[in-house]
């Protein structure tokens, strides 16, 4: 119902993005998905390319979470050019898009390409996620999982070393 009460401005898109992130944090993928899909259908953020790209990026994320892999390519393709116009400003968004692309590659049988993309994304992620230790550790973990699945065991120590260095730096080592 909330979506029906909003105008299509970028401020309304910001509200939808915040609520989407809250639903995601609460691990309520279905509600996050329903929210962002309805917002896009209503045209929320339609007059602002960045707002629309952010909504489409979240829609790709929710499609992935709900197993709707076939929806991901178009959503990623629509969002990516907006963020590529200013890669430094949108470093965080581009990292997130690369993670979604890696997930798509994995799900479509291109696991080795997914591993390459994750590994090449790590340096930007270490900048973008500098204050988000959990997100960075999740990236390291996912990269290691992909490597195991791709039987790229020899490449794993470098990722473990990065994770260990992060744990020491943040005082989270056990």
Coordinates of N, CA and C in Angstrom, one line a residue:
X1 N 0.8 -1.2 0.0 CA 0.0 0.0 0.0 C 0.9 1.3 0.0
X2 N 2.0 1.2 0.7 CA 2.8 2.4 0.8 C 3.2 2.9 -0.6
X3 N 3.6 2.0 -1.5 CA 4.0 2.3 -2.8 C 3.0 3.2 -3.5
X4 N 1.7 2.8 -3.3 CA 0.6 3.5 -4.0 C 0.5 5.0 -3.5
X5 N 1.0 5.3 -2.3 CA 0.9 6.6 -1.8 C 2.0 7.6 -2.2
X6 N 3.0 7.0 -2.8 CA 4.2 7.8 -3.1 C 4.1 8.4 -4.5
X7 N 4.8 9.6 -4.6 CA 5.0 10.1 -6.0 C 6.2 9.4 -6.7
X8 N 6.6 9.8 -7.8 CA 7.6 9.1 -8.6 C 9.0 9.8 -8.4
X9 N 9.1 10.6 -7.5 CA 10.4 11.4 -7.3 C 11.5 10.5 -6.8
X10 N 12.7 11.1 -6.9 CA 13.9 10.4 -6.4 C 13.8 10.2 -4.9
X11 N 13.2 11.1 -4.2 CA 13.0 11.0 -2.7 C 12.2 9.7 -2.4
X12 N 11.1 9.5 -3.2 CA 10.3 8.3 -3.0 C 11.2 7.1 -3.3
X13 N 12.0 7.1 -4.3 CA 12.9 6.0 -4.6 C 13.8 5.7 -3.4
X14 N 14.3 6.8 -2.8 CA 15.2 6.6 -1.6 C 14.5 5.9 -0.5
X15 N 13.2 6.3 -0.3 CA 12.4 5.6 0.7 C 12.3 4.1 0.4
X16 N 12.0 3.8 -0.8 CA 11.8 2.4 -1.3 C 13.1 1.7 -1.1
X17 N 14.2 2.3 -1.4 CA 15.5 1.6 -1.3 C 15.8 1.4 0.2
X18 N 15.5 2.3 1.1 CA 15.8 2.1 2.5 C 14.9 1.0 3.0
X19 N 13.6 0.9 2.6 CA 12.7 -0.1 3.1 C 13.2 -1.5 2.5
X20 N 13.6 -1.5 1.3 CA 14.1 -2.7 0.7 C 15.3 -3.3 1.5
X21 N 16.2 -2.4 1.8 CA 17.4 -2.8 2.6 C 17.0 -3.3 4.0
X22 N 16.0 -2.6 4.6 CA 15.5 -3.1 5.9 C 14.9 -4.5 5.8
X23 N 14.1 -4.7 4.8 CA 13.5 -6.1 4.5 C 14.6 -7.1 4.3
X24 N 15.6 -6.7 3.6 CA 16.8 -7.6 3.3 C 17.5 -7.9 4.6
X25 N 17.8 -6.9 5.4 CA 18.4 -7.2 6.7 C 17.6 -8.1 7.5
X26 N 16.3 -8.0 7.5 CA 15.5 -8.9 8.2 C 15.3 -10.2 7.6
X27 N 15.9 -10.4 6.4 CA 15.9 -11.7 5.6 C 14.4 -12.0 5.2
X28 N 13.7 -10.9 4.8 CA 12.4 -11.0 4.3 C 12.4 -10.7 2.8
X29 N 13.0 -11.7 2.0 CA 13.2 -11.5 0.6 C 11.9 -11.3 -0.2
X30 N 10.8 -12.0 0.2 CA 9.6 -11.8 -0.5 C 9.0 -10.4 -0.4
X31 N 9.1 -9.8 0.8 CA 8.6 -8.5 1.0 C 9.5 -7.4 0.3
X32 N 10.8 -7.7 0.4 CA 11.7 -6.8 -0.4 C 11.4 -6.8 -1.9
X33 N 11.2 -8.0 -2.4 CA 10.9 -8.2 -3.8 C 9.6 -7.5 -4.2
X34 N 8.6 -7.8 -3.4 CA 7.2 -7.2 -3.7 C 7.3 -5.7 -3.8
X35 N 8.0 -5.1 -2.8 CA 8.2 -3.7 -2.7 C 8.9 -3.1 -3.9
X36 N 10.0 -3.6 -4.3 CA 10.8 -3.1 -5.4 C 10.1 -3.3 -6.8
X37 N 9.5 -4.5 -6.9 CA 8.8 -4.7 -8.2 C 7.7 -3.8 -8.4
X38 N 6.9 -3.6 -7.3 CA 5.8 -2.6 -7.4 C 6.2 -1.2 -7.7
X39 N 7.3 -0.8 -7.0 CA 7.9 0.5 -7.2 C 8.3 0.8 -8.6
X40 N 9.0 -0.2 -9.2 CA 9.4 -0.1 -10.6 C 8.2 0.0 -11.5
X41 N 7.2 -0.8 -11.3 CA 6.0 -0.8 -12.1 C 5.3 0.5 -12.0
X42 N 5.3 1.1 -10.8 CA 4.6 2.5 -10.7 C 5.5 3.6 -11.2
X43 N 6.7 3.3 -11.6 CA 7.6 4.4 -12.1 C 8.2 5.2 -11.1
X44 N 8.4 4.7 -9.9 CA 9.0 5.5 -8.8 C 10.5 5.7 -9.2
X45 N 10.9 6.9 -9.2 CA 12.3 7.3 -9.6 C 12.5 7.4 -11.1
X46 N 11.5 7.3 -11.9 CA 11.6 7.2 -13.3 C 12.3 8.4 -14.0
X47 N 12.2 9.6 -13.3 CA 12.9 10.8 -13.9 C 14.3 11.0 -13.5
X48 N 14.8 10.0 -12.7 CA 16.2 10.1 -12.3 C 16.9 8.7 -12.6
X49 N 17.9 8.8 -13.5 CA 18.5 7.6 -13.9 C 19.2 6.8 -12.8
X50 N 19.8 7.5 -11.8 CA 20.5 6.8 -10.7 C 19.4 6.1 -9.8
X51 N 18.3 6.8 -9.5 CA 17.3 6.2 -8.7 C 16.8 4.9 -9.4
X52 N 16.5 5.0 -10.7 CA 16.0 3.8 -11.4 C 17.0 2.7 -11.4
X53 N 18.3 3.1 -11.6 CA 19.3 2.0 -11.6 C 19.5 1.4 -10.2
X54 N 19.4 2.2 -9.2 CA 19.4 1.6 -7.8 C 18.3 0.6 -7.6
X55 N 17.1 1.0 -8.0 CA 15.9 0.1 -7.9 C 16.1 -1.2 -8.7
X56 N 16.6 -1.0 -9.9 CA 16.8 -2.2 -10.7 C 17.9 -3.1 -10.2
X57 N 18.9 -2.5 -9.6 CA 19.9 -3.3 -8.9 C 19.3 -4.1 -7.8
X58 N 18.5 -3.5 -7.0 CA 17.8 -4.2 -5.9 C 16.9 -5.3 -6.4
X59 N 16.2 -5.0 -7.5 CA 15.3 -6.0 -8.1 C 16.1 -7.2 -8.6
X60 N 17.3 -7.0 -9.1 CA 18.2 -8.1 -9.5 C 18.6 -8.9 -8.3
X61 N 18.9 -8.2 -7.2 CA 19.2 -8.9 -6.0 C 18.0 -9.8 -5.4
X62 N 16.9 -9.2 -5.5 CA 15.7 -10.0 -5.0 C 15.3 -11.1 -5.9
X63 N 15.5 -10.9 -7.2 CA 15.3 -12.0 -8.2 C 16.2 -13.1 -7.9
X64 N 17.5 -12.8 -7.6 CA 18.4 -13.8 -7.3 C 18.1 -14.6 -6.0
X65 N 17.7 -13.8 -5.0 CA 17.3 -14.4 -3.7 C 16.1 -15.4 -3.8
X66 N 15.2 -15.1 -4.8 CA 14.0 -15.9 -4.9 C 14.1 -16.9 -6.1
X67 N 15.4 -17.0 -6.6 CA 15.6 -18.0 -7.6 C 15.1 -17.7 -9.0
X68 N 14.8 -16.4 -9.3 CA 14.4 -16.0 -10.6 C 15.6 -15.5 -11.4
X69 N 16.5 -16.4 -11.7 CA 17.7 -16.1 -12.3 C 17.5 -15.4 -13.7
X70 N 16.5 -15.9 -14.4 CA 16.2 -15.4 -15.7 C 15.9 -13.9 -15.8
X71 N 15.5 -13.3 -14.7 CA 15.2 -11.8 -14.6 C 16.5 -11.0 -14.4
X72 N 17.5 -11.6 -13.9 CA 18.7 -10.9 -13.5 C 19.5 -10.2 -14.7
X73 N 19.7 -10.8 -15.8 CA 20.5 -10.1 -16.9 C 20.0 -8.8 -17.3
X74 N 18.7 -8.7 -17.5 CA 18.1 -7.4 -18.0 C 18.2 -6.3 -16.9
X75 N 18.0 -6.7 -15.7 CA 18.0 -5.7 -14.6 C 19.5 -5.2 -14.4
X76 N 20.4 -6.1 -14.5 CA 21.8 -5.8 -14.3 C 22.3 -4.9 -15.5
X77 N 21.9 -5.3 -16.7 CA 22.2 -4.5 -17.9 C 21.6 -3.1 -17.9
X78 N 20.5 -3.0 -17.3 CA 19.8 -1.6 -17.3 C 20.5 -0.7 -16.3
X79 N 21.0 -1.3 -15.2 CA 21.6 -0.5 -14.1 C 23.1 -0.2 -14.4
X80 N 23.8 -1.1 -14.9 CA 25.3 -1.0 -15.0 C 25.7 0.3 -15.8
X81 N 25.2 0.6 -16.9 CA 25.7 1.8 -17.6 C 25.6 3.1 -16.8
X82 N 24.6 3.2 -16.0 CA 24.4 4.4 -15.2 C 25.6 4.6 -14.2
X83 N 25.9 3.4 -13.6 CA 27.0 3.5 -12.6 C 28.4 3.6 -13.2
X84 N 28.5 3.1 -14.4 CA 29.8 3.2 -15.1 C 30.1 4.6 -15.6
X85 N 29.2 5.4 -15.6 CA 29.4 6.8 -16.0 C 30.3 7.6 -15.0
X86 N 30.3 7.1 -13.8 CA 31.1 7.7 -12.7 C 31.5 6.6 -11.7
X87 N 32.5 5.8 -12.2 CA 32.9 4.6 -11.4 C 33.4 4.9 -10.0
X88 N 34.0 6.0 -9.7 CA 34.5 6.3 -8.4 C 33.3 6.6 -7.5
X89 N 32.4 7.4 -8.0 CA 31.2 7.8 -7.2 C 30.3 6.5 -6.9
X90 N 30.3 5.6 -7.9 CA 29.4 4.5 -7.7 C 30.2 3.2 -7.5
X91 N 31.3 3.3 -6.9 CA 32.2 2.1 -6.6 C 31.4 1.0 -5.9
X92 N 30.7 1.4 -4.9 CA 29.9 0.4 -4.1 C 28.9 -0.3 -4.9
X93 N 28.1 0.5 -5.7 CA 27.1 -0.1 -6.6 C 27.7 -1.0 -7.6
X94 N 28.9 -0.6 -8.2 CA 29.5 -1.5 -9.2 C 30.0 -2.8 -8.5
X95 N 30.5 -2.7 -7.3 CA 30.9 -3.9 -6.6 C 29.6 -4.8 -6.5
X96 N 28.5 -4.2 -6.0 CA 27.3 -5.0 -5.8 C 26.9 -5.6 -7.1
X97 N 27.0 -4.9 -8.2 CA 26.6 -5.4 -9.5 C 27.5 -6.6 -9.9
X98 N 28.8 -6.4 -9.7 CA 29.7 -7.5 -10.0 C 29.4 -8.8 -9.2
X99 N 29.0 -8.6 -7.9 CA 28.6 -9.8 -7.1 C 27.3 -10.4 -7.7
X100 N 26.4 -9.6 -8.2 CA 25.2 -10.2 -8.8 C 25.6 -10.9 -10.1
X101 N 26.5 -10.3 -10.9 CA 26.9 -10.9 -12.1 C 27.6 -12.2 -11.9
X102 N 28.4 -12.3 -10.8 CA 29.1 -13.5 -10.5 C 28.1 -14.6 -10.1
X103 N 27.1 -14.2 -9.3 CA 26.1 -15.1 -8.9 C 25.3 -15.7 -10.2
X104 N 25.1 -14.8 -11.1 CA 24.4 -15.2 -12.4 C 25.3 -16.1 -13.1
X105 N 26.6 -15.8 -13.2 CA 27.5 -16.7 -13.9 C 27.5 -18.1 -13.3
X106 N 27.6 -18.1 -12.0 CA 27.5 -19.4 -11.2 C 26.3 -20.2 -11.6
X107 N 25.2 -19.5 -11.5 CA 23.9 -20.2 -11.7 C 23.7 -20.7 -13.2
X108 N 24.4 -20.1 -14.1 CA 24.2 -20.4 -15.5 C 25.4 -21.3 -16.0
X109 N 26.1 -21.9 -15.0 CA 27.1 -22.9 -15.4 C 28.5 -22.3 -15.8
X110 N 28.7 -21.0 -15.6 CA 30.0 -20.4 -15.9 C 30.8 -20.1 -14.6
X111 N 31.0 -21.1 -13.8 CA 31.6 -20.9 -12.5 C 32.9 -20.3 -12.6
X112 N 33.8 -20.7 -13.5 CA 35.1 -20.2 -13.6 C 35.1 -18.7 -13.9
X113 N 34.2 -18.3 -14.7 CA 34.1 -16.8 -15.0 C 33.6 -16.1 -13.8
X114 N 32.7 -16.7 -13.0 CA 32.3 -16.1 -11.7 C 33.4 -15.9 -10.8
X115 N 34.3 -16.9 -10.7 CA 35.4 -16.8 -9.8 C 36.3 -15.7 -10.2
X116 N 36.6 -15.6 -11.5 CA 37.5 -14.5 -12.0 C 36.9 -13.2 -11.7
X117 N 35.6 -13.0 -11.9 CA 34.9 -11.8 -11.6 C 35.0 -11.4 -10.1
X118 N 34.7 -12.4 -9.3 CA 34.8 -12.1 -7.8 C 36.3 -11.7 -7.4
X119 N 37.2 -12.4 -7.9 CA 38.6 -12.1 -7.6 C 39.0 -10.7 -8.1
X120 N 38.6 -10.4 -9.3 CA 38.9 -9.0 -9.8 C 38.1 -7.9 -9.1
X121 N 37.1 -8.3 -8.5 CA 36.3 -7.3 -7.8 C 36.8 -7.0 -6.4
X122 N 37.6 -7.9 -5.8 CA 38.0 -7.7 -4.4 C 38.7 -6.4 -4.1
X123 N 39.6 -5.9 -5.0 CA 40.3 -4.6 -4.6 C 39.3 -3.5 -4.5
X124 N 38.3 -3.4 -5.4 CA 37.3 -2.3 -5.3 C 36.4 -2.6 -4.1
X125 N 36.1 -3.8 -3.8 CA 35.3 -4.2 -2.6 C 36.0 -3.8 -1.3
X126 N 37.3 -3.9 -1.3 CA 38.0 -3.6 -0.1 C 38.0 -2.1 0.2
X127 N 37.8 -1.3 -0.8 CA 37.6 0.1 -0.7 C 36.2 0.4 -0.4
X128 N 35.3 -0.1 -1.2 CA 33.8 0.2 -1.0 C 33.3 -0.3 0.3
X129 N 33.8 -1.4 0.8 CA 33.3 -2.0 2.0 C 34.2 -1.8 3.2
X130 N 35.0 -0.7 3.1 CA 36.0 -0.5 4.1 C 35.4 -0.4 5.5
X131 N 34.2 0.1 5.7 CA 33.6 0.2 7.0 C 32.6 -1.0 7.2
X132 N 32.5 -1.9 6.3 CA 31.6 -3.0 6.3 C 32.3 -4.3 6.4
X133 N 32.9 -4.6 7.5 CA 33.6 -5.8 7.6 C 32.8 -7.1 7.3
X134 N 31.6 -7.1 7.7 CA 30.8 -8.3 7.5 C 30.6 -8.5 6.0
X135 N 30.3 -7.4 5.2 CA 30.1 -7.6 3.8 C 31.4 -8.1 3.1
X136 N 32.5 -7.5 3.6 CA 33.8 -7.9 3.0 C 34.1 -9.4 3.3
X137 N 33.9 -9.8 4.5 CA 34.1 -11.2 4.9 C 33.2 -12.1 4.1
X138 N 31.9 -11.7 3.9 CA 31.0 -12.4 3.0 C 31.5 -12.6 1.6
X139 N 32.1 -11.6 1.1 CA 32.7 -11.6 -0.3 C 33.9 -12.7 -0.3
X140 N 34.7 -12.6 0.7 CA 35.8 -13.5 0.8 C 35.3 -15.0 0.9
X141 N 34.3 -15.2 1.8 CA 33.7 -16.5 1.9 C 33.1 -17.0 0.6
X142 N 32.3 -16.1 0.0 CA 31.7 -16.5 -1.3 C 32.7 -16.9 -2.4
X143 N 33.8 -16.1 -2.4 CA 34.9 -16.3 -3.4 C 35.5 -17.7 -3.1
X144 N 35.7 -18.0 -1.8 CA 36.3 -19.3 -1.5 C 35.3 -20.5 -1.8
X145 N 34.0 -20.3 -1.6 CA 33.0 -21.3 -2.0 C 33.1 -21.5 -3.5
X146 N 33.1 -20.5 -4.2 CA 33.1 -20.6 -5.7 C 34.4 -21.3 -6.1
X147 N 35.5 -21.0 -5.5 CA 36.8 -21.6 -5.8 C 36.7 -23.1 -5.5
X148 N 36.2 -23.5 -4.4 CA 36.0 -24.9 -4.1 C 35.2 -25.6 -5.2
X149 N 34.1 -25.0 -5.5 CA 33.2 -25.6 -6.5 C 33.8 -25.7 -7.9
X150 N 34.7 -24.8 -8.2 CA 35.5 -24.8 -9.4 C 36.8 -25.5 -9.4
X151 N 37.0 -26.2 -8.2 CA 38.3 -26.9 -8.0 C 39.5 -26.0 -8.2
X152 N 39.4 -24.8 -7.7 CA 40.6 -23.9 -7.8 C 41.2 -23.7 -6.4
X153 N 41.6 -24.9 -5.9 CA 42.1 -24.9 -4.5 C 43.4 -24.1 -4.3
X154 N 44.2 -24.1 -5.3 CA 45.5 -23.5 -5.2 C 45.4 -22.0 -5.1
X155 N 44.3 -21.4 -5.5 CA 44.1 -20.0 -5.4 C 43.5 -19.5 -4.1
X156 N 43.1 -20.5 -3.3 CA 42.4 -20.1 -2.0 C 43.3 -19.5 -1.0
X157 N 44.6 -19.8 -0.8 CA 45.4 -19.2 0.3 C 45.4 -17.7 0.2
X158 N 45.4 -17.1 -1.0 CA 45.5 -15.7 -1.1 C 44.2 -15.0 -0.6
X159 N 43.1 -15.7 -0.7 CA 41.8 -15.1 -0.2 C 41.8 -15.3 1.3
X160 N 42.2 -16.5 1.8 CA 42.3 -16.7 3.2 C 43.2 -15.6 3.9
X161 N 44.3 -15.3 3.2 CA 45.3 -14.3 3.8 C 44.6 -13.0 3.9
X162 N 43.8 -12.6 2.9 CA 43.1 -11.3 2.9 C 42.1 -11.3 4.1
X163 N 41.4 -12.4 4.2 CA 40.4 -12.5 5.3 C 41.1 -12.4 6.7
X164 N 42.2 -13.1 6.8 CA 42.9 -13.1 8.1 C 43.4 -11.7 8.4
X165 N 44.0 -11.0 7.4 CA 44.5 -9.7 7.6 C 43.3 -8.7 8.0
X166 N 42.2 -8.9 7.4 CA 41.0 -8.1 7.8 C 40.6 -8.4 9.2
X167 N 40.6 -9.6 9.6 CA 40.2 -10.0 11.0 C 41.2 -9.4 12.0
X168 N 42.5 -9.4 11.7 CA 43.5 -8.8 12.6 C 43.4 -7.3 12.6
X169 N 43.1 -6.7 11.5 CA 43.0 -5.2 11.4 C 41.8 -4.7 12.2
X170 N 40.7 -5.5 12.2 CA 39.4 -5.1 12.9 C 39.3 -5.7 14.2
X171 N 40.2 -6.6 14.6 CA 40.1 -7.2 16.0 C 39.0 -8.2 16.1
X172 N 38.7 -8.8 14.9 CA 37.6 -9.8 14.9 C 38.1 -11.3 14.8
X173 N 39.5 -11.4 15.0 CA 40.0 -12.8 14.8 C 39.6 -13.6 16.1
X174 N 39.5 -14.9 15.9 CA 39.1 -15.7 17.0 C 40.2 -16.4 17.6

